[in-house]
Structures are given as structure tokens and as C-alpha cells.
Coordinates of C-alpha atoms in Angstrom, one line a residue:
M28 CA -32.2 -1.5 -7.5
K29 CA -34.2 -4.7 -7.2
S30 CA -31.7 -6.8 -9.3
H31 CA -29.0 -5.6 -6.9
Y32 CA -30.6 -6.4 -3.6
K33 CA -29.8 -10.2 -3.4
K34 CA -26.2 -9.8 -4.3
L35 CA -25.8 -6.8 -2.1
L36 CA -27.0 -8.8 0.9
E37 CA -24.5 -11.6 0.1
Y38 CA -21.8 -8.9 0.1
A39 CA -22.9 -7.6 3.4
D40 CA -23.3 -11.2 5.1
R41 CA -19.8 -12.1 3.7
G42 CA -18.5 -9.0 5.8
V43 CA -20.0 -9.9 9.1
E44 CA -17.5 -12.6 10.4
N45 CA -14.5 -10.3 9.3
T46 CA -16.1 -7.5 11.4
L47 CA -16.9 -9.6 14.3
K48 CA -13.2 -11.0 14.1
H49 CA -11.6 -7.7 14.4
Q50 CA -13.7 -6.3 17.5
C51 CA -11.5 -5.9 20.6
L52 CA -13.1 -8.3 23.3
D53 CA -10.3 -7.8 25.9
A54 CA -12.2 -5.9 28.7
M55 CA -9.0 -4.6 30.2
S56 CA -8.0 -3.0 26.9
P57 CA -8.8 0.7 26.2
E58 CA -9.8 -0.6 22.7
F59 CA -12.5 -2.8 24.2
G60 CA -15.6 -2.8 22.0
G61 CA -13.5 -0.9 19.2
F62 CA -12.1 -2.3 15.9
P63 CA -8.3 -1.4 16.0
E64 CA -7.1 -0.9 12.4
M65 CA -4.0 -2.8 11.6
R66 CA -2.2 0.2 10.0
K67 CA -2.9 2.3 13.1
G68 CA -3.0 0.1 16.0
F69 CA -6.0 1.9 17.4
T70 CA -9.7 2.5 16.7
E71 CA -10.9 5.6 15.1
H72 CA -13.6 6.7 17.6
S73 CA -16.4 7.2 15.2
S74 CA -15.9 3.6 13.7
G75 CA -17.2 1.8 16.7
I76 CA -20.8 3.2 16.1
G77 CA -20.6 2.9 12.5
H78 CA -20.0 -0.8 12.8
A79 CA -22.8 -0.9 15.4
V80 CA -25.5 0.4 12.9
S81 CA -24.2 -2.0 10.0
L82 CA -24.3 -5.0 12.4
A83 CA -27.8 -3.9 13.5
S84 CA -29.0 -3.6 9.8
L85 CA -28.2 -7.2 9.3
Y86 CA -29.6 -8.3 12.8
Y87 CA -33.0 -7.0 11.5
N88 CA -32.8 -8.0 8.0
E89 CA -35.0 -11.0 7.4
D90 CA -33.2 -12.0 4.4
S91 CA -29.8 -12.1 6.0
K92 CA -28.4 -15.3 7.4
Y93 CA -27.7 -13.3 10.4
H94 CA -31.2 -12.4 11.1
R95 CA -31.6 -12.0 14.9
D96 CA -28.3 -13.5 15.7
E97 CA -27.5 -12.3 19.2
R98 CA -23.7 -11.9 18.4
L99 CA -24.5 -9.1 16.2
L100 CA -26.5 -7.2 18.9
L101 CA -24.0 -7.9 21.7
A102 CA -21.2 -6.6 19.3
A103 CA -23.2 -3.6 18.3
N104 CA -23.9 -2.6 22.0
R105 CA -20.2 -2.9 22.6
A106 CA -19.2 -0.9 19.8
A107 CA -21.8 1.8 20.6
D108 CA -20.4 2.0 24.2
F109 CA -16.9 2.3 22.9
T110 CA -17.8 5.4 20.7
L111 CA -20.0 7.0 23.4
S112 CA -16.9 6.8 26.0
R113 CA -14.9 8.8 23.4
Q114 CA -17.5 11.4 22.5
H115 CA -16.6 15.0 24.0
E116 CA -18.9 16.9 26.3
D117 CA -19.3 19.4 23.5
G118 CA -20.7 16.8 21.3
T119 CA -17.9 16.5 19.0
I120 CA -15.5 13.5 18.3
D121 CA -12.1 13.1 17.4
L122 CA -10.5 11.9 14.1
V123 CA -7.7 10.6 15.9
E124 CA -5.2 10.5 12.9
T125 CA -5.5 14.1 12.3
N126 CA -8.8 16.2 13.7
I127 CA -9.5 16.9 17.3
H128 CA -12.8 18.0 18.6
C129 CA -14.1 17.7 15.1
A130 CA -17.8 18.6 14.0
S131 CA -17.1 17.3 10.7
T132 CA -16.0 14.1 11.8
M133 CA -19.4 13.8 13.6
G134 CA -21.1 14.8 10.4
F135 CA -19.6 11.9 8.4
T136 CA -20.6 9.5 11.2
L137 CA -24.2 10.7 11.5
Q138 CA -24.6 10.3 7.6
N139 CA -24.5 6.5 8.3
V140 CA -25.6 6.2 11.9
V141 CA -29.0 8.2 11.5
P142 CA -30.3 5.8 8.7
G143 CA -29.2 2.9 10.8
Y144 CA -30.9 4.3 13.7
R145 CA -34.1 4.6 11.7
V146 CA -33.7 0.8 10.7
I147 CA -33.4 -0.1 14.4
K148 CA -36.7 2.0 15.1
K149 CA -38.4 0.3 12.2
Y150 CA -37.6 -3.3 13.1
N151 CA -37.2 -3.0 17.0
Q152 CA -39.0 -5.8 18.8
H153 CA -38.0 -4.2 22.2
T154 CA -35.9 -6.7 23.9
Q155 CA -33.7 -5.3 26.5
G156 CA -30.6 -5.4 24.2
E157 CA -32.5 -3.7 21.2
D158 CA -33.9 -0.9 23.5
E159 CA -30.4 -0.3 24.8
L160 CA -29.0 0.0 21.5
Q161 CA -31.6 2.4 20.3
E162 CA -31.3 4.6 23.3
K163 CA -27.5 4.7 23.0
I164 CA -27.5 5.7 19.3
L165 CA -30.3 8.4 19.9
R166 CA -28.1 9.8 22.8
Y167 CA -25.1 10.0 20.4
I168 CA -27.2 11.6 17.7
T169 CA -28.5 14.3 20.1
K170 CA -25.4 15.1 21.7
G171 CA -23.7 15.0 18.3
A172 CA -26.2 17.7 16.8
D173 CA -25.0 20.0 19.5
G174 CA -21.4 19.6 18.5
M175 CA -22.3 20.4 14.9
V176 CA -24.3 23.5 15.9
T177 CA -21.3 24.9 17.8
G178 CA -18.5 23.5 15.8
G179 CA -17.0 24.3 12.3
F180 CA -15.2 22.9 9.3
H181 CA -12.0 23.5 7.7
T182 CA -12.4 22.0 4.0
P183 CA -15.1 22.9 1.4
N184 CA -16.7 19.4 1.4
H185 CA -17.2 19.5 5.2
R186 CA -19.9 22.2 4.7
W187 CA -22.3 19.7 2.9
V188 CA -21.4 16.9 5.3
L189 CA -22.5 18.9 8.2
A190 CA -25.6 20.6 6.6
S191 CA -26.7 17.1 5.6
A192 CA -26.0 15.6 8.8
L193 CA -27.8 18.3 10.6
A194 CA -30.9 17.8 8.2
L195 CA -30.8 14.0 9.3
C196 CA -30.8 15.0 12.9
Y197 CA -33.4 17.6 12.5
N198 CA -35.8 15.0 11.3
E199 CA -35.1 12.8 14.4
I200 CA -35.1 15.4 17.3
G201 CA -36.9 18.4 15.6
R202 CA -34.8 21.4 16.8
K203 CA -35.1 24.9 14.9
D204 CA -31.5 25.6 15.7
L205 CA -30.4 22.9 13.5
L206 CA -32.4 24.2 10.5
D207 CA -30.9 27.7 11.2
E208 CA -27.3 26.3 11.0
I209 CA -28.1 24.5 7.7
D210 CA -29.2 27.8 6.4
L211 CA -25.9 29.4 7.3
Y212 CA -24.3 26.7 5.1
L213 CA -26.7 26.9 2.2
N214 CA -26.7 30.7 2.1
E215 CA -22.9 30.5 1.1
G216 CA -24.0 28.9 -2.3
I217 CA -23.3 25.6 -3.6
D218 CA -19.6 25.2 -4.9
C219 CA -20.3 22.9 -7.8
N220 CA -19.7 24.8 -11.2
P221 CA -21.8 24.7 -14.2
Q222 CA -19.7 22.0 -15.8
G223 CA -20.1 19.7 -12.7
E224 CA -16.9 20.2 -11.0
W225 CA -16.6 20.7 -7.0
T226 CA -14.1 23.2 -5.6
E227 CA -11.7 20.6 -4.6
R228 CA -11.6 18.8 -7.9
S229 CA -11.3 15.4 -5.9
A230 CA -12.9 12.8 -8.2
G231 CA -11.3 10.2 -6.1
I232 CA -12.9 11.2 -2.8
Y233 CA -14.5 14.3 -2.0
N234 CA -16.6 14.9 -5.1
K235 CA -18.6 11.9 -4.1
V236 CA -19.0 13.2 -0.6
N237 CA -20.3 16.3 -1.9
N238 CA -22.8 14.4 -3.8
D239 CA -23.8 12.6 -0.9
G240 CA -24.7 15.9 1.0
M241 CA -26.8 17.1 -1.9
I242 CA -28.7 13.9 -2.1
I243 CA -29.3 13.7 1.6
M244 CA -30.4 17.4 1.9
A245 CA -33.0 16.7 -1.0
E246 CA -34.4 13.7 0.9
E247 CA -34.5 15.2 4.2
L248 CA -35.4 18.9 3.5
G249 CA -37.5 18.3 0.4
K250 CA -34.9 20.6 -1.5
W251 CA -35.0 18.5 -4.7
E252 CA -33.2 21.1 -6.7
L253 CA -29.9 20.2 -4.9
L254 CA -30.0 17.0 -7.1
E255 CA -29.0 19.1 -10.0
H256 CA -25.7 19.8 -8.6
A257 CA -25.1 15.9 -7.9
R258 CA -26.5 15.1 -11.5
R259 CA -24.2 17.4 -13.2
N260 CA -21.0 15.9 -11.4
L261 CA -22.1 12.5 -11.9
Y262 CA -22.3 13.2 -15.8
M263 CA -19.0 14.8 -15.6
M264 CA -17.7 11.6 -14.0
F265 CA -18.7 9.6 -17.2
N266 CA -15.8 11.7 -18.8
Y267 CA -13.5 11.0 -15.8
L268 CA -13.2 7.2 -16.1
E269 CA -10.0 5.8 -18.0
P270 CA -10.0 2.9 -20.3
D271 CA -9.0 0.6 -17.4
D272 CA -12.0 1.7 -15.4
T273 CA -10.0 3.9 -12.9
I274 CA -10.9 7.4 -11.9
F275 CA -9.0 10.3 -13.5
T276 CA -7.4 12.0 -10.4
M277 CA -4.5 14.2 -11.9
N278 CA -6.3 17.5 -11.3
S279 CA -7.3 17.0 -7.6
H280 CA -6.3 19.5 -5.1
R281 CA -6.7 16.8 -2.4
Q282 CA -4.9 13.7 -1.4
D283 CA -6.3 11.7 -4.1
I284 CA -4.2 13.5 -6.7
G285 CA -2.6 11.0 -9.0
Q286 CA -3.7 7.9 -7.1
K287 CA -5.2 4.9 -8.8
M288 CA -8.7 4.7 -7.5
Y289 CA -11.8 2.8 -8.7
P290 CA -15.4 4.4 -9.1
M291 CA -17.4 1.8 -7.2
R292 CA -17.6 4.3 -4.3
Y293 CA -20.0 6.3 -6.6
Y294 CA -22.6 3.5 -6.7
E295 CA -24.9 5.0 -4.2
N296 CA -24.7 8.4 -5.8
Y297 CA -25.8 7.1 -9.3
L298 CA -28.3 4.6 -7.6
M299 CA -30.3 7.4 -5.7
T300 CA -30.2 10.1 -8.3
A301 CA -31.3 7.4 -11.0
H302 CA -34.2 6.5 -8.8
Y303 CA -35.3 10.3 -7.9
L304 CA -34.8 11.8 -11.4
K305 CA -35.8 8.7 -13.2
D306 CA -32.7 9.1 -15.4
K307 CA -31.9 6.2 -17.3
H308 CA -28.2 6.8 -17.9
L309 CA -27.5 7.3 -14.3
A310 CA -29.3 3.9 -13.7
Y311 CA -27.2 2.3 -16.3
M312 CA -24.1 3.6 -14.5
A313 CA -25.2 2.3 -11.1
D314 CA -25.7 -1.1 -12.7
Y315 CA -22.2 -0.8 -14.3
L316 CA -20.6 -0.2 -11.0
F317 CA -22.2 -2.6 -9.2
K318 CA -21.2 -5.3 -11.7
M319 CA -17.5 -4.1 -11.2
V320 CA -17.3 -5.2 -7.8
N321 CA -16.7 -8.9 -8.6
D322 CA -14.0 -7.8 -11.1
Y323 CA -11.8 -5.9 -8.6
P324 CA -11.5 -8.0 -5.5
G325 CA -8.7 -5.7 -3.9
D326 CA -11.4 -2.9 -3.7
T327 CA -11.2 -1.5 -0.2
G328 CA -14.6 0.5 -0.5
S329 CA -17.8 -0.1 1.2
L330 CA -18.5 -2.8 -1.5
G331 CA -15.2 -4.5 -1.2
A332 CA -14.8 -7.9 0.3
G333 CA -14.7 -8.2 4.3
N334 CA -16.8 -4.9 4.5
I335 CA -20.6 -4.4 5.3
P336 CA -21.9 -2.1 2.7
T337 CA -23.4 1.0 4.3
C338 CA -26.1 1.3 1.6
I339 CA -27.8 -1.9 2.9
T340 CA -29.6 0.3 5.4
R341 CA -30.9 2.4 2.4
Y342 CA -32.5 -0.8 1.0
M343 CA -34.0 -1.6 4.2
L344 CA -35.5 1.8 4.8
Y345 CA -36.6 2.4 1.2
D346 CA -39.0 -0.3 -0.4
F347 CA -38.7 1.1 -3.8
L348 CA -34.9 0.1 -3.8
R349 CA -35.8 -3.5 -3.2
E350 CA -38.9 -3.6 -5.3
N351 CA -38.4 -1.3 -8.3
E352 CA -36.0 -1.8 -11.3
P353 CA -35.4 1.6 -13.1
E354 CA -35.1 1.7 -16.7
K355 CA -31.6 1.8 -18.0
E356 CA -30.1 3.4 -21.2
E357 CA -26.6 2.9 -22.0
Y358 CA -24.3 6.1 -22.2
N359 CA -21.5 6.2 -24.5
W360 CA -18.4 7.4 -22.6
K361 CA -16.1 5.5 -24.8
K362 CA -15.8 8.2 -27.5
Y363 CA -15.8 11.9 -26.7
E364 CA -13.8 15.2 -26.5
V365 CA -14.5 17.7 -23.8
F366 CA -13.0 20.9 -22.8
Y367 CA -13.6 21.9 -19.1
D368 CA -12.4 25.4 -19.4
L369 CA -13.4 26.1 -15.8
S370 CA -11.1 23.4 -14.5
N371 CA -8.4 23.7 -17.2
I372 CA -8.9 20.0 -18.6
V373 CA -9.3 18.5 -21.7
R374 CA -10.3 14.9 -22.1
R375 CA -10.4 13.2 -25.5
R376 CA -11.3 9.5 -25.8
N377 CA -11.4 7.1 -28.6
N378 CA -12.5 3.7 -27.3
D379 CA -9.1 2.5 -25.4
A380 CA -7.1 5.5 -26.4
I381 CA -7.5 8.7 -24.2
T382 CA -5.7 11.9 -24.2
T383 CA -5.6 14.2 -21.2
I384 CA -4.5 17.9 -21.0
I385 CA -4.0 19.7 -17.9
G386 CA -3.7 23.5 -17.9
D387 CA -2.1 24.2 -14.6
S388 CA 0.1 21.3 -13.8
P389 CA 3.8 20.4 -14.6
M390 CA 2.5 17.0 -15.5
F391 CA 0.7 18.8 -18.5
M392 CA -0.3 15.6 -20.6
K393 CA -1.3 12.1 -20.2
F394 CA -2.0 9.6 -22.8
Q395 CA -3.3 6.2 -22.2
K396 CA -3.9 3.1 -24.4
G397 CA -5.8 0.4 -22.6
L398 CA -3.7 -0.4 -19.4
N399 CA -0.6 1.4 -20.7
Q400 CA -0.1 5.1 -19.8
V401 CA 2.6 7.8 -20.2
F402 CA 2.8 11.1 -18.4
I403 CA 4.8 14.1 -19.9
R404 CA 6.7 17.0 -18.4
F405 CA 9.1 19.4 -20.0
A406 CA 11.8 21.8 -18.2
A407 CA 14.9 23.8 -18.9
S408 CA 17.8 25.1 -16.9
F409 CA 16.5 28.6 -16.2
F410 CA 17.0 30.1 -12.8
G411 CA 16.4 27.0 -10.8
T412 CA 12.6 26.1 -10.6
E413 CA 11.6 29.0 -13.2
G414 CA 12.5 26.5 -15.9
R415 CA 9.7 24.1 -15.1
F416 CA 7.0 24.3 -17.7
T417 CA 3.7 24.7 -15.7
P418 CA 1.2 26.2 -18.2
D419 CA -0.1 29.6 -17.2
S420 CA -3.0 29.1 -19.8
L421 CA -4.8 26.5 -21.9
V422 CA -6.8 27.5 -25.0
K423 CA -8.5 25.9 -28.0
I424 CA -6.7 26.3 -31.2
D425 CA -7.3 24.7 -34.8
G426 CA -7.1 21.0 -34.5
G427 CA -6.3 20.9 -30.8
Y428 CA -5.2 22.9 -27.8
R429 CA -2.2 25.2 -26.8
L430 CA -0.5 25.4 -23.4
H431 CA 1.6 28.6 -22.7
Y432 CA 4.3 29.3 -20.0
R433 CA 6.4 32.4 -19.6
S434 CA 9.3 33.4 -17.0
D435 CA 10.8 36.8 -16.8
W436 CA 13.8 36.4 -14.5
G437 CA 17.2 37.7 -13.8
Y438 CA 18.8 39.9 -11.0
V439 CA 18.5 42.8 -8.7
R440 CA 20.5 45.6 -7.9
P441 CA 21.9 46.7 -4.4
L442 CA 19.8 49.0 -2.2
G443 CA 22.6 51.1 -0.8
K444 CA 20.7 51.0 2.7
P445 CA 19.8 48.2 5.2
D446 CA 17.3 45.7 4.1
R447 CA 15.7 42.8 5.8
P448 CA 15.7 39.2 4.2
T449 CA 12.6 37.4 4.0
K450 CA 11.5 34.8 6.6
N451 CA 12.9 32.1 4.5
G452 CA 16.3 33.8 4.3
H453 CA 15.8 34.8 0.7
T454 CA 16.5 38.3 -0.5
N455 CA 13.5 40.5 -0.6
I456 CA 13.3 41.5 -4.3
E457 CA 10.0 43.2 -4.8
H458 CA 11.1 46.7 -4.1
R459 CA 14.5 46.5 -5.9
E460 CA 15.6 47.5 -9.4
R461 CA 16.1 44.6 -11.8
A462 CA 19.2 43.9 -13.9
N463 CA 19.9 41.5 -16.7
M464 CA 16.4 40.1 -17.0
Q465 CA 15.8 37.1 -19.2
V466 CA 13.0 35.5 -20.9
F467 CA 12.0 31.8 -21.1
E468 CA 8.8 31.2 -23.1
V469 CA 7.1 28.0 -24.3
N470 CA 4.1 27.0 -26.4
I471 CA 3.1 23.4 -26.5
D472 CA 0.4 22.6 -29.0
I473 CA -1.2 19.3 -28.4
L474 CA -3.3 17.9 -31.4
P475 CA -5.0 14.7 -30.7
F476 CA -6.2 12.3 -33.5
D477 CA -8.0 9.0 -33.3
D478 CA -5.4 6.8 -31.7
G479 CA -2.9 9.2 -30.5
V480 CA -1.7 12.8 -30.3
R481 CA 0.8 15.1 -31.7
V482 CA 2.8 17.4 -29.4
D483 CA 4.7 20.4 -31.1
I484 CA 7.1 22.2 -28.7
D485 CA 8.2 25.6 -29.3
S486 CA 10.6 27.2 -26.7
M487 CA 11.7 30.9 -27.1
G488 CA 13.7 33.5 -25.3
V489 CA 17.2 33.1 -24.0
E490 CA 19.7 31.2 -26.0
G491 CA 21.7 28.1 -25.0
L492 CA 19.4 26.5 -22.3
P493 CA 19.7 22.8 -21.7
C494 CA 16.2 21.2 -21.9
K495 CA 14.5 17.9 -21.6
L496 CA 11.2 16.2 -22.4
E497 CA 10.2 13.5 -19.9
M498 CA 8.2 10.5 -20.6
I499 CA 7.0 8.7 -17.4
Y500 CA 5.8 5.2 -17.3
E501 CA 4.6 2.6 -14.7
P502 CA 7.4 -0.2 -14.6
G503 CA 7.1 -3.7 -15.6
G504 CA 6.5 -3.0 -19.3
F505 CA 9.0 -3.9 -22.2
F506 CA 11.1 -1.1 -23.8
D507 CA 12.1 -1.5 -27.6
C508 CA 13.8 0.8 -29.7
E509 CA 16.3 0.3 -32.7
Q510 CA 19.3 0.5 -30.3
T511 CA 18.2 -1.8 -27.4
E512 CA 15.3 -3.6 -25.8
F513 CA 14.7 -4.6 -22.2
K514 CA 12.1 -5.0 -19.3
A515 CA 11.7 -1.6 -17.6
S516 CA 12.1 -1.6 -13.8
A517 CA 11.1 1.1 -11.3
G518 CA 13.8 4.0 -10.8
Q519 CA 15.3 2.9 -14.2
H520 CA 15.5 5.6 -17.0
I521 CA 16.9 5.9 -20.6
M522 CA 17.7 8.6 -23.2
V523 CA 16.7 8.0 -26.7
R524 CA 18.7 10.1 -29.3
Y525 CA 16.7 9.7 -32.3
G526 CA 13.8 7.8 -34.2
K527 CA 11.1 6.2 -32.2
Y528 CA 10.5 3.4 -29.6
D529 CA 7.9 1.2 -28.3
Y530 CA 6.6 0.8 -24.7
I531 CA 4.6 -2.4 -24.4
K532 CA 2.5 -3.3 -21.4
G533 CA 0.4 -6.5 -21.6
N534 CA -1.5 -6.3 -24.8
D535 CA -1.1 -2.5 -25.1
T536 CA 1.6 -0.5 -27.0
I537 CA 2.5 3.1 -26.9
R538 CA 4.8 4.2 -29.7
V539 CA 6.7 7.5 -29.3
E540 CA 8.1 9.1 -32.6
G541 CA 10.3 12.1 -33.0
A542 CA 13.1 11.4 -30.4
F543 CA 15.9 13.7 -29.9
G544 CA 19.1 13.7 -27.6
N545 CA 21.6 16.4 -27.9
T546 CA 23.0 16.5 -24.5
N547 CA 23.3 14.0 -21.7
Y548 CA 21.9 16.3 -19.0
H549 CA 18.5 14.8 -18.0
K550 CA 17.9 13.2 -14.7
E551 CA 20.1 15.7 -12.8
L552 CA 18.9 18.9 -14.7
R553 CA 19.0 21.7 -12.3
G554 CA 15.6 23.1 -11.1
S555 CA 13.6 20.4 -12.7
F556 CA 11.3 18.0 -10.8
P557 CA 13.4 14.9 -9.6
E558 CA 12.8 11.8 -11.2
V559 CA 9.9 9.8 -9.8
P560 CA 11.7 6.7 -8.2
E561 CA 8.7 4.3 -8.5
T562 CA 8.5 4.9 -12.5
F563 CA 10.4 4.1 -15.5
T564 CA 11.4 7.5 -17.2
V565 CA 12.5 8.1 -20.8
Y566 CA 14.3 11.5 -21.6
F567 CA 14.7 13.6 -24.9
T568 CA 17.2 16.3 -24.5
D569 CA 18.0 19.5 -26.5
W570 CA 19.0 23.3 -26.5
S571 CA 16.4 25.9 -26.1
P572 CA 15.2 27.6 -28.2
T573 CA 14.1 24.4 -30.1
K574 CA 11.2 23.4 -32.2
R575 CA 10.3 19.7 -31.9
T576 CA 7.5 17.4 -32.7
V577 CA 6.7 14.4 -30.9
I578 CA 4.0 11.9 -31.8
F579 CA 2.4 9.2 -29.4
K580 CA 0.5 6.3 -30.9
G581 CA -1.7 3.6 -29.3
L582 CA -1.1 0.2 -31.2

């Protein structure tokens, strides 16, 4: 995007000194040429060559203040040597923190290294240092292709990382076996559902990775139909932004679950699909994300302070990115209601108030007003963890949605003959006669309205179960009710017996009405999830069966 290029180059230039400063220059150290991470004390093997192509891109960029600065070329050659010395004979490389002889790590690396190699080829003036760097990187690419053809993967997103990296390699070294390997992956089918969600539901990390794969394969193989999968996901992402511009991650199946993450990582996804599809809404979002960078100085992504954005290589390879300004049209993601039934997710937003319902999680609801948010759980003392309300269904009803949970549990009779326990030491109950079976069943109806949500709880079945409703907040806010008021701290909790209370954070207030407190059994309620230590928790308590209505309002 033409309007971004100058600023993007500023971001890249500001990362150079930080990058050079962290390269190990001790020739006696095993880390020589690498970039040891503070939190690890060592260099991830692939990061050396990743830094090499980033530095080379600026070395060749006539608009950069580091244009043809020999320090960058020397550092790039040292970094390439470091990574080549770690590449295995089979062509793979290690992700030292977890994956050994990893073809997928090679794929991730080559998604950036091959475009960087193309920059070097395009601008190389054939000095000795430049030719050496080009040869080293081609050697890494060629050997890495071998590792990807004979290697494998272990998570769904790795398929599209590998397939797209193979496509990049094919267009450099032209081996038919690379195309054959790509077909093996593509023939499995693309795992993006009609609503735009990928298998891992990882809005904070791996959805973006999958989109990268689709975009690269469209470019390299001419399979432009693959962009449709990325487009669907990017439109879904409009509905996965919170009022504070963080990403909704509560339904992820990966390590980003529940993490506070920002969407600037999607910048290149929106940028490229907007250009290729001439989509004004995607172009608007690319611009929106780019402008967010200055607002979040703590961002550790590729556009964050201290890093060299990898997308600078795209701007150097594709003239249309530097020269064209796509048409933009604002997309209103501030007011909507969507039910992603294939993912068991409801999202309803009214400007800075948003309700989220999750159909297969014990943290079944989240209500957010601006920067203030509350998470909801329900549990009863019913045969240990069987009393944890974890919905088995989410359905649409008049005015809202219903979550349902049922557990049938009790005891088993003796067999009268020898029997072996399970591996974890428990009694094997599958083939035994049941006795004194009990039922715990709960419907929770969630009825959103403009600036809040009504929650109707109806628990049924066995009599006399202590139960609790938990409201979980980020600490640091101000708690205020008729009986008391105080600043909430991490690890603190309170039970409210009646009436209402406010939780105030900054300029945003969440009011909760309909409190109930009929026992003192809350934090230690047997079988329930432990209290989250870094949060502030409010409890309501009762005896099940019970019918209660609780209202959450954003003020």
C-alpha cells in the first residue's frame, strides 16, 4: 500500500541497530553469528538466516538509510553461516525449544527466506560478499526442500506451511518432486469451514499462519481459488475483535487460548488479499491495522519496535505495493450478532459492549464493556468434576441462546470376580452394573440486549447440591456494592448475598444485578475449577435445584 511504504521503512530502519546489537560476535562462542534470545540464552537455529534476509533487504533498499551499509552485509553472512552450521544432513532444522529434525520449522523459515533470496537476486551487484550470501541462502533453500519432501508435520497448520514453502522452493529450483509433495497436502482438503474458521480455531496465532499458506500458494502456483479460504477467515476476524482492539481467543484449541493478543499480525494477510481481490473492506482493515502500530508500543510482532518487518521484502519485490493505493471502504464491525454454529460461538456487539457465548467451554460467557470484562462459570458439588457446567449444546431460542449440560452419575456394583483397575488406578466401570444413579441437569439461557445481557439459570435433578456462579475480572478495578467498596487485587474474592454491585475499570463500568448468597461454600467448592490466582472473583451461591436471573449491564 503506497501510503504505508515510507512509514514501514521507518519501522524497518529503527529495527536495524537493535538487531545488530544482539548478534553474537564472540568467535569462540557456539552462538557466533546467531542472535541469542534473552529468555532462552540461545539462538533458535532458523532465526539466523531469517535475520540475514531481513538485513539484506535493507542493505539493498535505496530508500533505507542503511542502503549498502557493509555492516548489514557482514552481519547477514555471519547469520547465514550460523544457520547453515545447524542444518541437518537430511535438510531439516531444529526448533530447539521443542521440535527436533523439524520439516515444519524449515517451512516457516522458507516462507520468509525465499522472498528474501529473491530480493538479493533482484538487486545483487555481485560483490564478493553479496555473491557469497546469495550462494549460502540458495544452498539452504535447496537442502531445506529435501528435508520437507522426506519430513512431516504434527499440527494441522503445518500442512499449509509446508505446502506453501514447497511452492516457493519449486519456483526457485524447479523440481517436480516438490509439486508431487504439494499435491499430497492439497488432496487432503482445506480445513477452513464455510464460516471462515480453521481447525485449530487459533485466532491469535495459527489462523493467520493458515492464511499465509493460502496466499503464498495462490501466488506461487496460480491457484487463486485458495484466496477464498483466507478471505472467509479475514471476514470472520472482523467479528473476533474486542472493544479494546484485542483478539477474541477464548475458543482456541492452541496455546493462545485466553491470551490477550493484538491483530497487527494480520496486516500482511489483509494487505495482500485486498490487492489481489480488489476488496475495499480488506484494504480498509489493512490500513486500520497499520495505524494501530503506533498505538501499541509494546507489540512484539513483526511491526513492533525493535524488529525489522518481514513484509518489507514484499514491498521490494512487488512494485504494486509501493506504487498503488487500493480503494478502501469502512466495514462496520461495531454492531452485529453472529452465531457460528460450526464453532459453537455467539458474538453480539453493540459498539463498546460485547457478549460472547461459548458452547463447549466451562468459561461459557464473557461480557465486555470497553476495557472492562467479566468471565462467567457455574458449578455444583456433584460427584467431583461432574458438577462443572460445561455445555454439551448451544442452540438458538427466542430472544437469545440456550446452553445445556447434563450428567448422570452414581455408583457401580461389585463384579464378584477379579477385575483390573484402569491405568490411572481408577475402578473400571464400563462393564459394571450401575447403582443409585443421580442426575444433574442445567439450562442457562443467555438473552443479550443493547448494552448488556440477561442470564437465566435453571438447574434440575438431585436435591440439595451446593452450587455457585463465578464472575471473574481483571484486578485493579474498583468494586462497589451496598455493603462495601474497595480496589480489587489479584487473588482476592468476595461473595455478594443480595442486590447488585458495580465493577469499575477506568471509564467503563459493569453492573451486575440479581445477587444471591445462601451458603458460604464458594472458593473451595469440591470438584469446581480452582480460583484463577491472577484475577478478582465475585461469587453468588445457592442450593440446586435453583432458578436465578442475573443481569449484566455496561454503563
